[in-house]
Short mmCIF file of C-alpha atoms in Angstrom, two decimals:
data_model
loop_
_atom_site.label_atom_id
_atom_site.label_comp_id
_atom_site.label_asym_id
_atom_site.label_seq_id
_atom_site.Cartn_x
_atom_site.Cartn_y
_atom_site.Cartn_z
CA MET A 1 1.05 -0.72 -8.28
CA ASP A 2 4.59 -1.29 -5.93
CA ASP A 3 3.05 -3.04 -3.14
CA ARG A 4 6.77 -2.93 -0.96
CA LEU A 5 4.90 -0.69 1.57
CA HIS A 6 1.83 -3.03 1.65
CA THR A 7 4.49 -5.59 2.00
CA GLN A 8 5.70 -4.04 5.46
CA SER A 9 2.02 -4.05 6.69
CA HIS A 10 1.74 -7.85 5.73
CA THR A 11 4.93 -7.82 8.09
CA PHE A 12 3.57 -6.12 10.61
CA ARG A 13 0.00 -8.04 10.80
CA THR A 14 2.16 -11.43 10.55
CA SER A 15 3.78 -10.58 13.57
CA VAL A 16 0.58 -9.78 15.68
CA LEU A 17 -0.95 -12.92 14.29
CA SER A 18 1.98 -15.04 15.19
CA GLY A 19 2.13 -13.59 18.77
CA ILE A 20 -1.48 -13.79 19.13
CA SER A 21 -1.76 -17.45 17.87
CA LEU A 22 0.87 -18.88 19.85
CA PHE A 23 -0.45 -17.22 22.86
CA LEU A 24 -3.74 -18.55 21.96
CA THR A 25 -2.26 -21.95 21.26
CA ILE A 26 -0.92 -22.33 24.79
CA LEU A 27 -3.71 -20.62 26.48
CA ALA A 28 -6.58 -22.38 24.93
CA LEU A 29 -5.09 -25.42 25.62
CA PHE A 30 -4.37 -24.73 29.61
CA LEU A 31 -8.26 -23.67 29.24
CA ALA A 32 -9.43 -26.85 27.81
CA ILE A 33 -7.70 -28.93 30.37
CA PHE A 34 -8.92 -26.75 33.33
CA HIS A 35 -12.78 -27.09 32.21
CA PHE A 36 -12.76 -30.66 31.26
CA VAL A 37 -10.75 -31.96 34.71
CA TYR A 38 -12.17 -29.26 37.10
CA GLN A 39 -15.38 -28.02 35.87
CA ASN A 40 -16.71 -31.16 33.56
CA GLU A 41 -17.77 -28.52 30.88
CA TYR A 42 -17.05 -30.73 28.10
CA TRP A 43 -18.57 -29.14 25.32
CA LEU A 44 -16.49 -25.80 25.91
CA ALA A 45 -13.34 -27.99 26.63
CA LEU A 46 -13.87 -29.06 23.01
CA GLY A 47 -13.99 -25.77 21.71
CA GLU A 48 -11.09 -24.60 23.40
CA CYS A 49 -8.94 -27.75 22.35
CA ILE A 50 -10.29 -27.04 18.70
CA LEU A 51 -8.93 -23.64 19.29
CA SER A 52 -5.64 -24.59 20.28
CA ILE A 53 -5.05 -26.87 17.75
CA TYR A 54 -6.14 -24.25 15.02
CA SER A 55 -3.98 -21.24 16.74
CA GLY A 56 -1.09 -24.05 16.58
CA PHE A 57 -1.71 -24.48 13.04
CA ILE A 58 -2.07 -20.84 12.13
CA TYR A 59 1.26 -20.53 13.95
CA THR A 60 2.95 -23.08 12.04
CA LYS A 61 1.92 -21.66 8.85
CA ILE A 62 3.01 -18.41 9.36
CA LYS A 63 6.51 -19.76 10.53
CA GLN A 64 6.46 -21.42 7.07
CA GLY A 65 5.31 -18.13 5.27
CA ARG A 66 2.34 -20.25 3.78
CA TYR A 67 -0.76 -18.63 5.41
CA SER A 68 -3.65 -16.96 3.51
CA ARG A 69 -5.75 -14.04 4.51
CA THR A 70 -8.91 -16.26 4.26
CA SER A 71 -7.21 -18.78 6.63
CA VAL A 72 -6.59 -15.48 9.24
CA LEU A 73 -10.33 -14.48 8.47
CA TYR A 74 -11.63 -17.80 9.58
CA TYR A 75 -9.39 -17.45 12.57
CA ALA A 76 -10.90 -14.04 13.54
CA TYR A 77 -14.02 -15.58 13.22
CA TYR A 78 -13.47 -18.73 15.19
CA LEU A 79 -12.48 -16.83 18.11
CA ILE A 80 -15.86 -14.43 18.47
CA PHE A 81 -17.41 -17.84 18.30
CA ILE A 82 -15.42 -19.38 20.84
CA PHE A 83 -15.55 -16.50 23.17
CA GLY A 84 -19.34 -16.29 22.51
CA ILE A 85 -19.32 -20.31 23.62
CA GLY A 86 -17.76 -19.20 26.52
CA ASN A 87 -19.75 -16.26 27.67
CA TYR A 88 -23.05 -18.46 27.19
CA LEU A 89 -21.46 -21.38 29.40
CA GLU A 90 -19.52 -19.31 32.12
CA PRO A 91 -21.32 -17.78 35.06
CA ILE A 92 -22.10 -13.88 34.66
CA SER A 93 -20.09 -13.58 37.93
CA GLN A 94 -16.99 -14.34 36.45
CA GLY A 95 -17.03 -11.39 34.31
CA LEU A 96 -15.57 -13.19 30.95
CA PHE A 97 -17.77 -10.48 28.97
CA VAL A 98 -15.25 -7.84 30.16
CA TRP A 99 -13.00 -9.37 27.85
CA SER A 100 -14.96 -8.16 24.71
CA CYS A 101 -13.39 -4.70 24.90
CA PHE A 102 -10.45 -6.05 23.76
CA ALA A 103 -11.90 -7.13 20.51
CA PRO A 104 -11.67 -4.21 18.62
CA ILE A 105 -8.27 -3.57 18.96
CA THR A 106 -7.24 -7.52 18.18
CA LEU A 107 -9.78 -7.58 14.90
CA TYR A 108 -8.52 -4.54 13.39
CA LEU A 109 -4.79 -5.51 14.01
CA LEU A 110 -5.40 -8.75 12.43
CA LEU A 111 -8.09 -8.14 9.63
CA GLY A 112 -7.39 -4.36 8.42
CA ILE A 113 -9.71 -1.53 8.51
CA ARG A 114 -12.36 -3.23 5.93
CA HIS A 115 -12.82 -6.68 7.43
CA GLY A 116 -11.97 -5.38 10.89
CA MET A 117 -15.04 -3.37 10.84
CA TYR A 118 -17.34 -5.66 9.92
CA ALA A 119 -16.03 -8.22 12.27
CA THR A 120 -15.69 -6.10 15.06
CA GLY A 121 -19.87 -5.42 14.36
CA VAL A 122 -20.52 -9.06 14.62
CA PHE A 123 -18.90 -9.09 17.58
CA LEU A 124 -20.38 -6.44 19.33
CA ILE A 125 -24.11 -7.68 18.17
CA ALA A 126 -23.30 -11.44 19.22
CA GLN A 127 -21.87 -10.37 22.81
CA PHE A 128 -24.96 -7.64 23.43
CA ILE A 129 -27.41 -10.69 22.89
CA LEU A 130 -25.72 -13.38 25.00
CA VAL A 131 -24.83 -10.75 27.99
CA ALA A 132 -28.41 -9.36 27.53
CA ILE A 133 -29.84 -13.18 27.84
CA LYS A 134 -27.51 -14.05 30.79
CA PHE A 135 -28.53 -10.68 32.76
CA SER A 136 -32.09 -11.30 32.29
CA HIS A 137 -31.83 -14.29 34.53
CA ASN A 138 -29.73 -12.59 37.19
CA GLN A 139 -31.43 -9.81 39.41
CA THR A 140 -28.45 -8.83 41.09
CA TYR A 141 -27.51 -6.31 38.39
CA ASP A 142 -28.97 -3.33 36.65
CA ILE A 143 -29.20 -4.90 33.39
CA LEU A 144 -29.78 -1.69 31.66
CA SER A 145 -26.70 0.06 33.54
CA LEU A 146 -24.38 -2.43 32.83
CA MET A 147 -25.43 -3.10 29.31
CA PHE A 148 -24.93 0.77 28.73
CA ASN A 149 -21.63 1.15 30.16
CA LEU A 150 -20.47 -1.97 28.44
CA THR A 151 -21.72 -1.18 24.96
CA LEU A 152 -20.48 2.43 25.11
CA CYS A 153 -17.12 1.20 26.52
CA TYR A 154 -16.76 -1.22 23.55
CA CYS A 155 -17.84 1.01 20.96
CA GLY A 156 -15.50 3.86 22.54
CA ILE A 157 -12.51 1.39 21.90
CA TRP A 158 -14.16 0.59 18.47
CA VAL A 159 -14.08 4.19 17.55
CA ILE A 160 -10.47 4.50 18.46
CA SER A 161 -9.38 1.12 16.57
CA HIS A 162 -11.11 2.44 13.35
CA LEU A 163 -9.66 6.11 13.40
CA TYR A 164 -6.53 4.66 14.20
CA GLU A 165 -6.34 2.07 11.42
CA SER A 166 -7.96 4.34 8.95
CA ASN A 167 -5.09 7.25 9.52
CA ARG A 168 -2.38 4.24 9.53
CA TYR A 169 -3.75 2.93 6.14
CA HIS A 170 -4.13 6.34 4.45
CA THR A 171 -0.65 7.05 5.77
CA GLU A 172 0.63 3.96 4.22
CA ASN A 173 -0.92 4.73 1.10
CA SER A 174 0.91 7.96 0.98
CA LEU A 175 4.08 6.60 1.45
CA LEU A 176 3.81 3.78 -0.83
CA TYR A 177 2.64 6.68 -3.72
CA LEU A 178 5.62 8.15 -2.74
CA ALA A 179 8.16 5.15 -2.71
CA SER A 180 6.62 4.16 -6.25
CA ARG A 181 6.19 7.03 -8.28
CA ASP A 182 8.14 9.49 -10.01
CA SER A 183 8.00 12.77 -8.29
CA LEU A 184 8.24 14.57 -11.66
CA THR A 185 5.56 13.09 -14.08
CA GLY A 186 3.43 10.98 -11.45
CA THR A 187 4.66 7.66 -13.65
CA HIS A 188 5.87 4.34 -11.68
CA ASN A 189 9.60 4.71 -10.98
CA ARG A 190 12.25 2.36 -11.54
CA LEU A 191 11.74 0.54 -7.83
CA SER A 192 8.08 0.41 -8.86
CA LEU A 193 9.13 -1.82 -11.90
CA ALA A 194 11.39 -4.04 -10.44
CA THR A 195 8.58 -4.84 -7.73
CA PHE A 196 6.20 -5.42 -10.80
CA PHE A 197 8.88 -7.60 -12.21
CA SER A 198 9.47 -9.66 -9.28
CA HIS A 199 5.78 -10.34 -8.84
CA PHE A 200 5.23 -11.36 -12.67
CA THR A 201 8.02 -14.09 -12.32
CA GLN A 202 6.84 -15.03 -8.69
CA LYS A 203 3.26 -15.73 -9.86
CA LYS A 204 3.39 -16.21 -14.07
CA ASN A 205 2.24 -19.52 -15.27
CA ASP A 206 3.15 -21.16 -18.72
CA LYS A 207 1.21 -19.07 -21.02
CA GLU A 208 1.82 -15.31 -19.78
CA GLN A 209 3.87 -13.40 -21.84
CA LEU A 210 5.70 -10.34 -21.04
CA CYS A 211 7.57 -7.36 -23.28
CA LEU A 212 9.36 -4.85 -22.25
CA LEU A 213 9.38 -1.40 -24.31
CA ILE A 214 12.24 0.99 -24.09
CA LEU A 215 11.17 4.55 -24.98
CA ASP A 216 13.55 7.76 -25.21
CA ILE A 217 12.58 11.01 -26.20
CA ASP A 218 14.80 12.16 -29.68
CA PHE A 219 17.07 15.20 -29.14
CA PHE A 220 15.66 15.91 -25.71
CA LYS A 221 19.00 17.49 -24.46
CA GLN A 222 18.52 19.89 -27.25
CA ILE A 223 15.26 21.01 -25.33
CA ASN A 224 16.67 21.65 -22.39
CA ASP A 225 19.66 23.45 -23.53
CA GLN A 226 17.68 25.68 -26.06
CA PHE A 227 14.17 26.33 -23.57
CA GLY A 228 15.55 25.43 -20.66
CA HIS A 229 14.93 22.65 -17.85
CA ASP A 230 11.37 23.93 -17.09
CA VAL A 231 10.67 23.55 -20.40
CA GLY A 232 11.50 19.97 -20.49
CA ASP A 233 9.84 19.07 -17.13
CA LYS A 234 6.57 20.12 -19.11
CA VAL A 235 7.54 18.29 -22.04
CA LEU A 236 8.37 14.79 -19.98
CA ILE A 237 4.89 15.51 -18.12
CA GLU A 238 3.19 15.87 -21.39
CA ILE A 239 4.66 12.91 -23.24
CA SER A 240 3.55 10.68 -20.03
CA LEU A 241 0.38 11.51 -20.14
CA LEU A 242 0.21 10.59 -24.12
CA ILE A 243 1.74 7.41 -23.46
CA SER A 244 -0.32 6.19 -20.15
CA ARG A 245 -3.50 7.12 -22.54
CA ILE A 246 -2.45 4.36 -24.85
CA VAL A 247 -0.91 1.57 -22.36
CA GLY A 248 -2.56 2.68 -19.08
CA ASP A 249 -0.77 4.28 -16.05
CA ASN A 250 0.10 0.90 -14.55
CA ASN A 251 2.18 -0.06 -17.47
CA LEU A 252 4.11 3.11 -17.77
CA PHE A 253 7.64 3.76 -15.85
CA ARG A 254 10.00 6.46 -15.94
CA ILE A 255 13.74 4.72 -15.27
CA GLY A 256 15.78 7.80 -16.59
CA GLY A 257 16.03 11.23 -17.66
CA GLU A 258 13.94 11.11 -20.59
CA GLU A 259 14.02 7.31 -20.80
CA PHE A 260 10.87 5.42 -20.04
CA CYS A 261 9.62 1.74 -19.82
CA VAL A 262 6.47 0.44 -20.95
CA THR A 263 5.19 -3.13 -19.89
CA LEU A 264 2.87 -5.27 -21.91
CA CYS A 265 1.37 -8.69 -20.55
CA ASP A 266 -0.14 -11.23 -22.60
CA LYS A 267 1.12 -9.12 -25.82
CA ASP A 268 3.72 -11.31 -28.26
CA ILE A 269 6.74 -9.64 -29.87
CA ASN A 270 4.62 -8.56 -32.77
CA GLU A 271 1.83 -6.91 -30.60
CA ALA A 272 4.22 -4.79 -28.80
CA ARG A 273 5.76 -3.90 -31.96
CA HIS A 274 2.17 -2.67 -33.40
CA ILE A 275 1.72 -0.79 -29.90
CA GLY A 276 5.22 0.78 -30.21
CA GLU A 277 4.54 2.05 -33.81
CA LYS A 278 1.13 3.44 -32.23
CA LEU A 279 3.36 5.10 -29.33
CA CYS A 280 5.75 6.85 -31.96
CA ASN A 281 2.87 8.21 -34.62
CA SER A 282 1.06 9.32 -31.26
CA VAL A 283 3.95 11.45 -30.04
CA GLY A 284 5.06 12.30 -33.71
CA ASP A 285 1.41 13.83 -34.63
CA HIS A 286 1.34 15.96 -31.04
CA ILE A 287 2.41 19.50 -31.29
CA PHE A 288 3.96 20.52 -27.82
CA ASN A 289 3.34 24.51 -26.91
CA VAL A 290 6.42 25.91 -25.86
CA GLY A 291 5.79 29.75 -25.15
CA ASN A 292 5.32 31.25 -28.71
CA ASN A 293 7.08 27.85 -30.27
CA ASN A 294 5.65 24.40 -31.48
CA LEU A 295 7.58 21.75 -31.21
CA HIS A 296 7.26 18.35 -33.16
CA LEU A 297 9.02 15.40 -30.95
CA THR A 298 9.86 12.01 -31.61
CA LEU A 299 10.38 8.53 -29.98
CA SER A 300 12.95 6.06 -30.69
CA ILE A 301 11.85 2.44 -29.12
CA GLY A 302 13.42 -1.02 -28.15
CA ILE A 303 11.49 -3.86 -27.62
CA CYS A 304 12.47 -7.36 -25.56
CA GLN A 305 10.25 -10.12 -24.90
CA TYR A 306 10.74 -12.22 -21.66
CA ARG A 307 11.65 -15.68 -21.73
CA ASP A 308 12.22 -17.86 -18.70
CA GLY A 309 15.11 -17.53 -16.49
CA ASP A 310 15.63 -13.67 -17.75
CA ASN A 311 16.09 -11.34 -14.78
CA LEU A 312 15.19 -7.39 -15.30
CA SER A 313 18.53 -6.36 -15.91
CA ASP A 314 19.02 -8.81 -19.11
CA ILE A 315 15.67 -7.57 -20.15
CA LEU A 316 16.41 -3.88 -19.82
CA LYS A 317 19.80 -4.03 -21.46
CA LEU A 318 18.27 -6.47 -24.85
CA ALA A 319 15.88 -4.01 -24.97
CA ASP A 320 18.47 -1.01 -24.67
CA ILE A 321 20.59 -2.29 -27.30
CA GLU A 322 17.42 -2.11 -29.49
CA LEU A 323 16.61 1.50 -28.72
CA TYR A 324 20.43 2.12 -29.69
CA LYS A 325 20.08 0.49 -32.94
CA ALA A 326 16.57 2.84 -33.55
CA LYS A 327 18.70 5.94 -32.74
CA GLN A 328 21.55 4.92 -35.01
CA ASN A 329 19.33 3.93 -37.80
CA GLY A 330 17.55 7.44 -37.96
CA ARG A 331 15.26 7.58 -34.62
CA ASN A 332 11.54 7.75 -34.49
CA GLN A 333 11.21 3.92 -35.25
CA VAL A 334 10.74 0.75 -33.58
CA LYS A 335 13.38 -2.17 -33.32
CA ILE A 336 12.77 -5.41 -31.61
CA CYS A 337 14.88 -7.92 -30.30
CA GLN A 338 15.12 -11.04 -32.44
CA MET A 339 17.64 -12.59 -30.78
CA PRO A 340 17.77 -16.77 -30.92
CA TYR A 341 17.01 -18.45 -27.86
CA GLU A 342 20.54 -19.94 -27.62
CA ILE A 343 22.06 -16.64 -28.18
CA HIS A 344 19.47 -15.05 -25.46
CA GLN A 345 20.55 -17.63 -22.89
CA GLU A 346 24.18 -17.17 -23.79
CA LYS A 347 23.91 -13.50 -23.09
CA GLN A 348 22.25 -14.25 -19.66
CA SER A 349 25.01 -16.26 -18.76
CA ASP A 350 27.73 -13.85 -20.18
CA SER A 351 26.07 -11.02 -17.67
CA VAL A 352 25.63 -13.46 -14.33
#
């Protein structure tokens, strides 16, 4: 599935993390110096110094675009740990525990809905235990009333944070679906194909293979002209379902009116030809019910295999050439690109 909008979410979280890490780099360093020099709290100062260094490290990785989700998870739990240490060492009268109410918002922003929920729960339990221990040694306060109000406030902010993140997550997924799917057939669209290809070329290893199949419904224009576009739309939907049953939903893209693209990872050209022939047979054997008429339709398919250095337009053009050959040769058949590597590369340089 196209993760274009997930990238938008990633950008948002990166921005939040960048601001928090920079702020904590400076703040933790200041607090470490303060606790070391003025209050002689060496262990707390050491923890804050480590936090400052780690925050600076995270901030540097963000600017380089090289940080991982795991490092953010570790960072969030280290924040929980250092805040707990501070709460344990600092006098209760300083009210450091009040800042715990910001934890749900921060953790949900950093980690998302699932990890944010777990981390917020862990933080609540840890803080409840630490604050209860601190108050148990202090008779000045009504511990039950104070703990009740603190927990209620924390849980209220937790619920609001969870509802906000949940609604944002579902809205984002809805927009993702609309952006990456064809509105008629529900298959992936050309934008989704471009994103898939970009991810494949960025993350592939030397052994991974990719074949692209361009499929076109033979004489589809006649169906629209004879029976109307409503019937043509039903045919497109039905054919997309037939194709997806064979190749899977994630590998099917509608890239034109009656033109589809199928991506086959870890399949060589001969395996792709076999699948193409299976698609032709499946559509050719299927009976399309159009009112009182039964239609038999066929597919023409062109196939091209990815080679290092190809861009998407190169492969689509070469596969489209084979599709044209299949139509010229009588339709209802599969043609594969068997262009030698040197010619293939020369064609790439001509298209640049």
